[in-house]
PDB file of C-alpha atoms in Angstrom:
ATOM      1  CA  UNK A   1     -15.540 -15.548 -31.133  1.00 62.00           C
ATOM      2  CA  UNK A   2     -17.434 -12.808 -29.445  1.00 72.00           C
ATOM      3  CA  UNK A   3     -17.989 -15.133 -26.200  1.00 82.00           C
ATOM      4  CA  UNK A   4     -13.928 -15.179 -26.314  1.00 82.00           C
ATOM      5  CA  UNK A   5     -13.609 -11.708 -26.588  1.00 80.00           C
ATOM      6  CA  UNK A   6     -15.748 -10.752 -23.584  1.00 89.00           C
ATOM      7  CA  UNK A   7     -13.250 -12.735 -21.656  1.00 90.00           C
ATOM      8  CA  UNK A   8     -10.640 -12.289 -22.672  1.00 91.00           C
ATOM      9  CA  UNK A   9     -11.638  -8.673 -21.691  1.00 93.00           C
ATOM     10  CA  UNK A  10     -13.362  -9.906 -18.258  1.00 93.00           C
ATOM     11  CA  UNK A  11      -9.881 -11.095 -17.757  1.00 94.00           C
ATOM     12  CA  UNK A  12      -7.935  -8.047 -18.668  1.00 95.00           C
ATOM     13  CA  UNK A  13     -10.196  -6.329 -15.895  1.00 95.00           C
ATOM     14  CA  UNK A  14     -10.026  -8.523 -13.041  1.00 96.00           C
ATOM     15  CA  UNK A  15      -6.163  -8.827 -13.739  1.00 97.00           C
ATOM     16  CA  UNK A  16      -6.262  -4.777 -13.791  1.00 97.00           C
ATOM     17  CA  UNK A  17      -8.013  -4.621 -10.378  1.00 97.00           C
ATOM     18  CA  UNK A  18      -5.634  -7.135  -8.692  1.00 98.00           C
ATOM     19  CA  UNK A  19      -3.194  -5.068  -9.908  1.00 98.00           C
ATOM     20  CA  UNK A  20      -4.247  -2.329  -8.005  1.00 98.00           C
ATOM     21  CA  UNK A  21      -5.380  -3.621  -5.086  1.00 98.00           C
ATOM     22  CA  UNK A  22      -1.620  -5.641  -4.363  1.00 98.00           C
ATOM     23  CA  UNK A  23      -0.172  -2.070  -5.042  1.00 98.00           C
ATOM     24  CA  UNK A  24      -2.431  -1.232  -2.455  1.00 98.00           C
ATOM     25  CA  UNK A  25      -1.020  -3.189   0.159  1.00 98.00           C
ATOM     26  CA  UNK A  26       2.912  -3.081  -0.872  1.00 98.00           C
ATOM     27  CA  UNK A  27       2.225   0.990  -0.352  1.00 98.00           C
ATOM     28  CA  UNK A  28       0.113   0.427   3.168  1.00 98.00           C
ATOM     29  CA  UNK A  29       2.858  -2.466   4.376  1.00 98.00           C
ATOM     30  CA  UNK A  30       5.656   0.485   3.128  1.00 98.00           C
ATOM     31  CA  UNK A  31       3.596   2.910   4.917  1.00 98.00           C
ATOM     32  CA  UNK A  32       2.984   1.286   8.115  1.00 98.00           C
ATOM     33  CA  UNK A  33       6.964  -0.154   8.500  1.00 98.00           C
ATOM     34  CA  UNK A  34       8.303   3.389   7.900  1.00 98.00           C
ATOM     35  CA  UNK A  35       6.216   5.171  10.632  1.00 97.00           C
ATOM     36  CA  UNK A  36       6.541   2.583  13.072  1.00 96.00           C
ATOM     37  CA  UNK A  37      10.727   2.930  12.625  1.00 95.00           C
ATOM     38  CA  UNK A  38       9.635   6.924  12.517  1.00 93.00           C
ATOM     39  CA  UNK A  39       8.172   6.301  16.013  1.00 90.00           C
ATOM     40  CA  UNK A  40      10.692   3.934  17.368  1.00 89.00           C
ATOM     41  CA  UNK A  41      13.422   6.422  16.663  1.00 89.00           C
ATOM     42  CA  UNK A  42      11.431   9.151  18.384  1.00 85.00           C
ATOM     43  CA  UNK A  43      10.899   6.680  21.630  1.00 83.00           C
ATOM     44  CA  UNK A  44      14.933   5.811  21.443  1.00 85.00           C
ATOM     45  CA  UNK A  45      15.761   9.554  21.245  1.00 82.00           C
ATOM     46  CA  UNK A  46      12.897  10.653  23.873  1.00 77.00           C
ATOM     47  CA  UNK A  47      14.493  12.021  27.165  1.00 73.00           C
ATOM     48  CA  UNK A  48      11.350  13.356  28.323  1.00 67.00           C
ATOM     49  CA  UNK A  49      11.181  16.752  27.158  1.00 66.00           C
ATOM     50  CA  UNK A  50       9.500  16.687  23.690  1.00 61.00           C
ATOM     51  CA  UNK A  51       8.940  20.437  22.762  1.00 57.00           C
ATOM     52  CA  UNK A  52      11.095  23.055  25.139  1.00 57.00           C
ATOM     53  CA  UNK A  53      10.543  26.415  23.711  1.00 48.00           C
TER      54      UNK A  53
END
């Protein structure tokens, strides 16, 4: 019964960690599609003069 419990508990972790390591990647495959659109827009909008103060 004890062996069971460690499992059981060895599972709970590893199922934990995968957890946060595939929210991990959703947020960095988020992150990288959103600046690349960010940066797309900017080249689309770019008529050569970025800052004029």
């Amino acid at each position: 019964m004890e062996d069971n419990f460690k499992q059981n508990e060895r599972y709970f972790l590893a199922q934990r960690r995968v957890k946060k390591i595939r929210g991990f990647y959703i947020h960095l495959f988020f992150y990288v599609v959103i600046n690349a659109s960010i940066i797309v827009q900017i080249y689309m909008h770019y008529d050569g003069e970025f800052l004029r103060l």
